[in-house]
Amino acid sequence: MLTAYPNDTIAALATPPGQGGIAIVRVSGPAARTCFDALFRPAGNQTVESHRLLYGHLYDASGEMIDECMAVLMLAPRSYTREDVAEFQAHGGEQVASQILAALYSLGVRPADPGEFTRRAFLNGRIDLSRAEAVMRLIEAQGQQASRAALRQLNGGVSAFVRAIQEQLLSLAAGAAAALDYPEEIDEEEAAGDLAQKAADLAQRLLAACDERAARLLDTGFEAALCGRPNVGKSSLLNALLCEERAIVTDIPGTTRDVVRGSITLGGMRVNLSDTAGIREQTETVEAIGVERARQAMQAADLTLLVLDGSAPLTAEDEQLLRETAALNRVVILNKSDRGEAFPLPGALRVSAKSGQGMDALRQEIARQAKVRGDLPLTSARHMQLARQAAAQLQTAADALRDGAPLDLAAVDLHAALDTLGGITGDRVDEKLLDSVFSQFCVGK
Ligand SMILES: Nc1nc2c(ncn2[C@@H]2O[C@H](COP(=O)(O)OP(=O)(O)O)[C@@H](O)[C@H]2O)c(=O)[nH]1
Ligand SMILES: [Mg+2]
């Protein structure tokens, strides 16, 4: 279990390092108030009150002025960490911030570890572990869908779901205990059958709550691969979607040989686009490797964007690619619509990388495909792993009961599942887990 939390005072720059409009230095711990009074002198005759933003000047230990600044003292427990917190908003720039930090260190304050402010908020009971993790997800979110998922988690979506399951588990465990204590009144066989059914149901609910797809997409983005034979306009489409000249466009077939990548945000999701070598039979080695990579990218993508030249008749290679991608999640794109329509193809999108025609419809289609559900509570890899483990423990209990195992044996598995779920909210955590969660944070958060 957790060792007692060090009762010391920490400080860090809370804003990104480098030049900026303002730099915020944050202090948390029992000495925050003394530090505030030692460093900061409010202008005029303002009185220092908790949660009141003051204007004044900062001085170091030798009485030398460091900067003019705004400062606020937030006394416990109404603060981010539930400890006394002081924040100094100084002029942006490395020099001023490091002078403030040096002055604080000279007063016995220690530099904060990564995520230590949020870790203290957790240890002091202000937020549970899933909400602490949500803070980090929110900071790192790329795209609105990711930030919404993080916000749902921060608002307690995961906690509420896990607590509800834990409560039902506790009542199952209580039922099992009652059947063991009062064998005359409760029929053990009946109780075991009932318990097995309920444990199996809870296991199913845990598994159904995991959104593997959302977890992966919110974390790394949606993969869309542009594929097709040479010269149909794949590189031109990549450039048009990225709004920059990333890939080389020529009318010489076989120019793109390696996979070229770029990311955009569509419908609030980060979309990673890859432009690949044109797929065709060829003899030259470098191009052959490129074609092999193109095939791999096509298979690995969440969405294959199969590009055809809509202004010229379909070739045998096109037909082959249409067959090859039929079973994949794909969108067929008929490019070069500015040159007219050579053949009809139901369900395909007509676009022109050159004129921009149809490009909005293409963006909308990619966005539609990249949408995550947003209604399943578990979208973090760590939470899903624990949920699956708890589900397996519950299923073990259910199977054992159906095989005639005694109630007290199954009760052990129920309690094991409870412990496992406690790892999500942080009821049951050790230092090692906390270190691994919080070390991923940035310093100052
Ligand atoms: N008219 C027209 N030409 C295009 C269009 N898209 C690409 N091209 C031309 O087709 C040729 C091949 O384009 P590129 O993007 O390199 O094709 P890739 O080999 O599939 O990557 C170049 O000469 C482009 O300028 C389009 O929408 N309309
Ligand atoms: Mg190309």
XYZ file of C-alpha atoms and ligand atoms in Angstrom:
474
model
C 0.000 0.000 0.000
C 0.946 3.638 -0.152
C 3.616 5.065 2.048
C 2.779 8.303 3.843
C 2.958 11.211 1.471
C 5.957 13.513 1.977
C 4.782 16.609 3.718
C 7.033 18.939 1.778
C 6.463 21.849 -0.581
C 6.973 21.605 -4.332
C 7.244 24.142 -7.151
C 7.391 24.076 -10.923
C 6.807 26.177 -13.998
C 3.197 25.418 -14.998
C 3.338 27.049 -18.428
C 5.438 25.672 -21.309
C 9.141 26.576 -21.156
C 10.467 29.194 -23.555
C 9.216 32.651 -24.446
C 5.562 33.497 -23.951
C 3.170 36.178 -22.760
C 3.205 35.012 -19.170
C 4.980 32.349 -17.147
C 3.102 30.773 -14.248
C 5.064 29.318 -11.353
C 3.025 27.076 -9.099
C 3.842 26.177 -5.483
C 2.006 23.561 -3.399
C 2.469 22.358 0.163
C 2.568 23.561 3.753
C 5.175 26.265 3.045
C 3.259 27.790 0.109
C 1.877 30.608 2.223
C 5.232 31.497 3.846
C 6.828 31.504 0.388
C 4.070 33.741 -0.936
C 4.639 36.266 1.860
C 8.427 36.060 1.539
C 8.577 36.609 -2.225
C 5.590 38.742 -3.107
C 4.770 42.284 -2.047
C 1.312 43.481 -3.145
C 1.119 47.023 -4.514
C -0.748 49.760 -2.599
C -2.642 48.641 0.458
C -4.217 45.440 -0.899
C -4.710 42.776 1.733
C -3.739 39.186 1.036
C -6.809 36.974 0.953
C -7.235 33.436 -0.279
C -8.414 33.134 -3.906
C -7.842 36.814 -4.636
C -5.680 37.813 -7.562
C -3.252 40.554 -6.511
C -0.935 42.853 -8.390
C 2.555 43.520 -7.023
C 6.247 42.713 -7.224
C 8.422 39.669 -6.636
C 11.716 39.848 -4.710
C 14.390 37.235 -4.121
C 15.896 36.416 -0.696
C 18.443 39.246 -0.933
C 15.674 41.761 -1.578
C 16.431 42.161 -5.289
C 13.335 42.726 -7.439
C 12.681 39.857 -9.880
C 9.586 41.036 -11.735
C 6.223 42.727 -11.462
C 3.492 40.145 -11.446
C 0.022 38.950 -10.555
C -0.131 36.479 -7.693
C -2.786 34.380 -6.022
C -2.858 32.332 -2.859
C -5.338 29.437 -2.666
C -5.556 28.022 0.817
C -6.406 24.378 1.470
C -8.669 22.640 0.843
C -10.030 24.783 -2.015
C -7.119 24.253 -4.384
C -6.027 21.924 -7.182
C -4.003 19.745 -4.788
C -6.139 20.389 -1.673
C -2.969 21.810 -0.145
C -2.040 25.474 0.215
C -1.172 26.645 -3.289
C 0.504 29.853 -4.484
C 0.725 30.895 -8.120
C 2.827 33.669 -9.567
C 2.019 34.983 -13.030
C 5.172 36.706 -14.177
C 6.331 37.968 -17.542
C 7.021 35.110 -19.939
C 10.619 34.092 -20.516
C 13.016 31.535 -19.102
C 15.042 34.025 -17.063
C 12.257 35.385 -14.861
C 10.762 31.933 -14.244
C 14.093 30.413 -13.256
C 14.789 33.336 -10.882
C 11.432 32.783 -9.173
C 12.123 29.047 -8.888
C 15.631 29.695 -7.535
C 14.183 32.027 -4.893
C 11.684 29.328 -3.902
C 14.365 26.628 -3.734
C 16.432 28.882 -1.459
C 13.465 28.761 0.940
C 13.582 24.941 1.073
C 11.017 24.224 -1.649
C 11.775 21.222 -3.884
C 11.278 20.943 -7.676
C 8.068 19.033 -8.462
C 8.223 15.652 -10.205
C 6.233 15.136 -13.421
C 2.512 15.082 -12.611
C 3.156 15.636 -8.916
C 0.488 18.331 -8.460
C -2.142 15.983 -9.918
C -0.701 13.098 -7.901
C -1.234 15.138 -4.740
C -4.796 15.939 -5.838
C -5.338 12.168 -6.076
C -3.577 11.304 -2.795
C -5.506 14.004 -0.969
C -8.768 12.518 -2.245
C -9.875 15.347 -4.523
C -10.025 13.179 -7.646
C -9.833 9.441 -8.224
C -7.166 7.854 -10.396
C -9.261 7.661 -13.571
C -9.911 11.405 -13.286
C -6.235 12.149 -12.692
C -5.450 10.228 -15.868
C -8.160 12.204 -17.658
C -6.268 15.423 -16.865
C -3.325 14.062 -18.821
C -5.499 12.820 -21.669
C -7.063 16.259 -21.928
C -3.656 17.940 -22.128
C -2.510 15.517 -24.804
C -5.777 15.332 -26.751
C -5.375 15.712 -30.497
C -8.725 16.689 -31.931
C -12.074 17.401 -30.373
C -13.248 13.788 -30.195
C -10.241 12.953 -28.010
C -10.743 15.985 -25.785
C -14.449 15.164 -25.368
C -13.610 11.595 -24.317
C -11.075 12.945 -21.804
C -13.621 15.419 -20.461
C -16.227 12.671 -19.997
C -13.604 10.760 -18.018
C -12.649 13.876 -16.020
C -16.305 14.413 -15.167
C -16.402 10.954 -13.648
C -17.813 8.807 -16.468
C -15.386 5.973 -15.800
C -15.648 6.294 -12.019
C -19.447 6.147 -12.085
C -19.457 3.047 -14.279
C -16.852 1.237 -12.176
C -18.515 2.195 -8.879
C -21.853 0.848 -10.088
C -20.281 -2.501 -10.974
C -18.393 -2.553 -7.659
C -21.619 -1.996 -5.739
C -23.324 -4.894 -7.505
C -20.294 -7.068 -6.832
C -20.405 -6.166 -3.157
C -24.056 -7.112 -2.957
C -23.283 -10.440 -4.687
C -20.500 -11.088 -2.184
C -22.890 -10.202 0.654
C -25.458 -12.626 -0.775
C -22.874 -15.392 -0.878
C -21.855 -14.675 2.709
C -25.494 -14.758 3.844
C -26.062 -18.133 2.168
C -22.988 -19.490 3.969
C -24.058 -18.062 7.333
C -27.692 -19.231 7.184
C -27.675 -22.643 5.513
C -31.096 -23.496 7.027
C -32.826 -20.493 5.518
C -31.073 -20.178 2.168
C -30.765 -23.073 -0.247
C -27.093 -23.120 -1.210
C -27.623 -24.711 -4.614
C -30.203 -22.112 -5.570
C -27.978 -19.300 -4.286
C -25.034 -20.685 -6.284
C -27.051 -20.811 -9.505
C -28.254 -17.264 -9.009
C -24.762 -16.028 -8.177
C -23.232 -17.739 -11.227
C -25.748 -16.036 -13.518
C -25.197 -12.598 -11.991
C -21.405 -12.887 -12.028
C -21.470 -13.924 -15.697
C -23.774 -10.958 -16.488
C -21.385 -8.531 -14.798
C -18.467 -10.028 -16.737
C -20.378 -9.390 -19.967
C -21.148 -5.809 -18.960
C -17.475 -5.137 -18.305
C -16.446 -6.535 -21.685
C -19.200 -4.639 -23.489
C -18.019 -1.370 -21.891
C -14.604 -1.526 -23.564
C -14.330 0.489 -26.756
C -11.108 -0.887 -28.260
C -11.524 0.993 -31.497
C -12.090 4.352 -29.806
C -9.142 3.758 -27.482
C -6.807 3.174 -30.395
C -8.188 5.983 -32.591
C -8.251 8.583 -29.809
C -4.713 7.653 -28.920
C -2.982 7.435 -32.295
C -5.521 8.683 -34.846
C -7.447 7.189 -37.758
C -5.326 5.658 -40.540
C -6.405 6.343 -44.128
C -4.242 5.064 -47.010
C -4.383 6.420 -50.555
C -3.894 3.515 -52.956
C -4.234 2.906 -56.662
C -2.205 2.368 -59.797
C 0.420 4.952 -60.841
C -0.584 8.395 -62.141
C -4.223 8.393 -61.012
C -3.521 11.353 -58.691
C -2.873 9.856 -55.245
C -0.086 12.297 -54.398
C -2.166 15.204 -55.724
C -5.043 14.138 -53.457
C -2.733 13.875 -50.446
C -1.489 17.390 -51.083
C -5.029 18.692 -51.583
C -6.201 17.105 -48.308
C -3.186 18.393 -46.380
C -3.393 21.793 -48.093
C 0.354 21.664 -48.715
C 2.765 20.238 -51.261
C 3.958 17.257 -49.268
C 4.309 14.570 -51.947
C 5.962 15.012 -55.311
C 3.484 15.156 -58.185
C 4.640 14.359 -61.736
C 3.157 12.774 -64.803
C 5.932 10.162 -64.766
C 4.424 6.940 -63.409
C 6.231 5.479 -60.399
C 7.428 8.745 -58.814
C 6.178 7.977 -55.309
C 8.227 5.056 -54.050
C 8.005 5.198 -50.295
C 5.021 5.904 -48.088
C 4.522 9.662 -47.546
C 2.541 10.658 -44.460
C 0.670 13.653 -43.148
C -2.017 14.327 -40.553
C -5.138 16.481 -40.571
C -8.099 16.887 -38.246
C -11.455 15.908 -39.733
C -14.675 15.906 -37.726
C -12.641 16.401 -34.546
C -10.495 13.317 -35.174
C -6.829 13.223 -36.020
C -6.574 11.489 -39.407
C -3.206 10.104 -40.512
C -3.065 10.006 -44.299
C -0.537 7.993 -46.219
C 0.262 8.287 -49.898
C 1.728 5.125 -51.335
C 3.565 3.966 -54.419
C 1.325 3.217 -57.387
C 0.499 -0.463 -57.467
C 1.589 -2.158 -60.702
C 3.714 -5.017 -61.916
C 7.295 -3.866 -62.395
C 10.825 -5.190 -62.427
C 12.853 -2.423 -60.825
C 13.791 -3.210 -57.192
C 13.221 0.133 -55.418
C 9.790 0.499 -56.929
C 8.975 -3.136 -56.116
C 9.702 -2.468 -52.432
C 7.462 0.612 -52.642
C 4.636 -1.460 -54.111
C 5.029 -4.031 -51.337
C 4.805 -1.240 -48.740
C 1.732 0.150 -50.480
C 0.013 -3.229 -50.171
C 0.932 -3.404 -46.467
C -0.374 0.139 -45.836
C -3.617 -0.793 -47.595
C -4.124 -3.844 -45.384
C -3.212 -2.056 -42.137
C -5.324 1.082 -42.686
C -8.655 1.799 -41.003
C -9.812 3.080 -44.375
C -8.482 2.448 -47.887
C -8.961 5.326 -50.294
C -8.835 3.537 -53.639
C -8.086 6.128 -56.310
C -9.035 5.573 -59.958
C -8.709 7.933 -62.911
C -12.368 8.646 -63.673
C -11.543 10.415 -66.930
C -10.097 7.363 -68.690
C -11.414 3.828 -69.119
C -10.754 1.346 -66.320
C -7.631 -0.755 -66.818
C -7.075 -4.395 -65.885
C -4.962 -3.164 -62.929
C -7.882 -1.019 -61.697
C -10.229 -4.004 -61.911
C -7.724 -6.095 -59.998
C -7.442 -3.417 -57.245
C -11.228 -3.110 -57.028
C -11.405 -6.853 -56.367
C -8.454 -6.792 -53.949
C -9.987 -4.045 -51.798
C -13.598 -5.231 -51.944
C -13.410 -6.857 -48.519
C -11.611 -3.880 -46.914
C -13.185 -0.799 -45.434
C -12.815 1.442 -48.471
C -13.950 4.461 -50.392
C -13.598 4.402 -54.184
C -12.507 7.773 -55.539
C -12.834 8.722 -59.203
C -10.264 11.478 -59.606
C -9.763 13.974 -62.457
C -13.463 14.787 -62.699
C -12.429 18.094 -64.297
C -11.623 16.064 -67.396
C -15.026 14.481 -67.661
C -16.566 11.137 -66.831
C -15.309 8.086 -68.768
C -17.510 5.449 -67.062
C -20.205 5.232 -64.395
C -19.409 3.574 -61.034
C -22.179 3.520 -58.436
C -21.108 4.417 -54.892
C -17.847 6.053 -55.967
C -16.976 9.660 -55.125
C -16.136 11.912 -58.072
C -13.438 14.423 -57.197
C -10.772 16.545 -58.774
C -7.543 17.130 -56.892
C -6.840 19.834 -59.424
C -10.037 21.923 -59.254
C -11.074 20.948 -55.727
C -14.408 19.639 -56.955
C -15.865 16.964 -54.646
C -13.107 17.421 -52.066
C -15.548 18.536 -49.338
C -17.639 15.423 -49.870
C -14.475 13.331 -49.598
C -13.484 15.051 -46.342
C -16.978 14.459 -44.965
C -16.855 10.790 -45.888
C -13.487 10.308 -44.163
C -14.791 12.178 -41.091
C -17.894 9.958 -41.014
C -15.740 6.829 -41.102
C -13.389 8.169 -38.419
C -16.129 8.821 -35.882
C -15.947 7.010 -32.542
C -19.081 5.992 -30.657
C -18.521 8.077 -27.555
C -21.054 6.195 -25.444
C -18.864 3.382 -24.106
C -17.222 4.279 -20.793
C -13.833 2.580 -21.157
C -11.480 4.045 -23.761
C -8.121 3.878 -21.996
C -5.811 0.887 -22.500
C -5.043 0.605 -18.782
C -8.720 0.645 -17.789
C -9.688 -1.888 -20.449
C -6.939 -4.257 -19.374
C -8.207 -4.182 -15.767
C -11.841 -4.525 -16.868
C -10.977 -7.603 -18.940
C -9.055 -9.085 -16.010
C -12.015 -8.514 -13.654
C -14.373 -10.025 -16.243
C -12.170 -13.124 -16.427
C -12.201 -13.445 -12.621
C -15.993 -13.176 -12.594
C -16.301 -15.729 -15.361
C -14.038 -18.093 -13.393
C -16.357 -17.709 -10.396
C -19.434 -18.363 -12.544
C -17.915 -21.442 -14.193
C -16.743 -22.871 -10.869
C -20.199 -22.416 -9.307
C -21.823 -24.161 -12.269
C -19.386 -27.030 -11.778
C -20.572 -27.356 -8.202
C -17.768 -25.494 -6.427
C -18.629 -24.259 -2.927
C -19.820 -20.685 -2.446
C -16.873 -19.572 -0.328
C -14.452 -20.509 -3.098
C -16.363 -18.416 -5.630
C -16.485 -15.547 -3.131
C -12.687 -15.390 -3.316
C -12.895 -14.691 -7.061
C -15.565 -12.040 -6.500
C -13.274 -10.226 -4.095
C -10.367 -10.574 -6.507
C -12.513 -8.915 -9.211
C -13.373 -6.106 -6.785
C -9.674 -5.523 -6.134
C -8.911 -5.497 -9.843
C -11.593 -2.877 -10.522
C -10.200 -0.838 -7.634
C -7.085 -0.367 -9.754
C -9.099 1.724 -12.231
C -10.349 4.248 -9.716
C -7.276 3.985 -7.514
C -8.929 2.473 -4.404
C -6.303 -0.226 -4.674
C -3.014 1.090 -5.951
C 0.630 0.835 -5.075
C 3.491 3.293 -5.525
C 4.682 1.496 -8.630
C 1.374 1.969 -10.432
C 1.216 5.622 -9.381
C 4.793 6.180 -10.551
C 3.989 4.690 -13.921
C 0.787 6.724 -14.331
C 2.153 10.059 -13.174
C 5.569 9.855 -14.777
C 3.766 10.267 -18.107
C 2.573 13.720 -17.076
C 4.445 16.908 -17.777
C 6.205 18.769 -14.980
C 3.992 21.504 -13.552
C 0.715 19.580 -13.896
N -6.656 17.107 -64.788
C -6.276 16.578 -63.634
N -5.016 16.109 -63.489
C -4.661 15.580 -62.306
C -5.569 15.513 -61.217
N -4.924 14.922 -60.176
C -3.660 14.640 -60.586
N -3.488 15.033 -61.872
C -2.262 14.893 -62.685
O -1.984 13.512 -62.847
C -0.578 13.268 -62.834
C -0.219 12.264 -61.756
O -0.506 12.821 -60.501
P 0.104 12.235 -59.149
O -0.556 12.932 -58.038
O 1.592 12.282 -59.180
O -0.380 10.730 -59.273
P 0.075 9.449 -58.415
O 1.078 8.751 -59.229
O -1.166 8.623 -58.275
O 0.612 9.917 -57.104
C 0.079 14.633 -62.603
O 0.474 15.171 -63.858
C -1.045 15.467 -62.000
O -0.890 16.837 -62.270
C -6.888 16.041 -61.399
O -7.766 16.016 -60.512
N -7.176 16.540 -62.641
Mg 2.461 9.555 -56.266
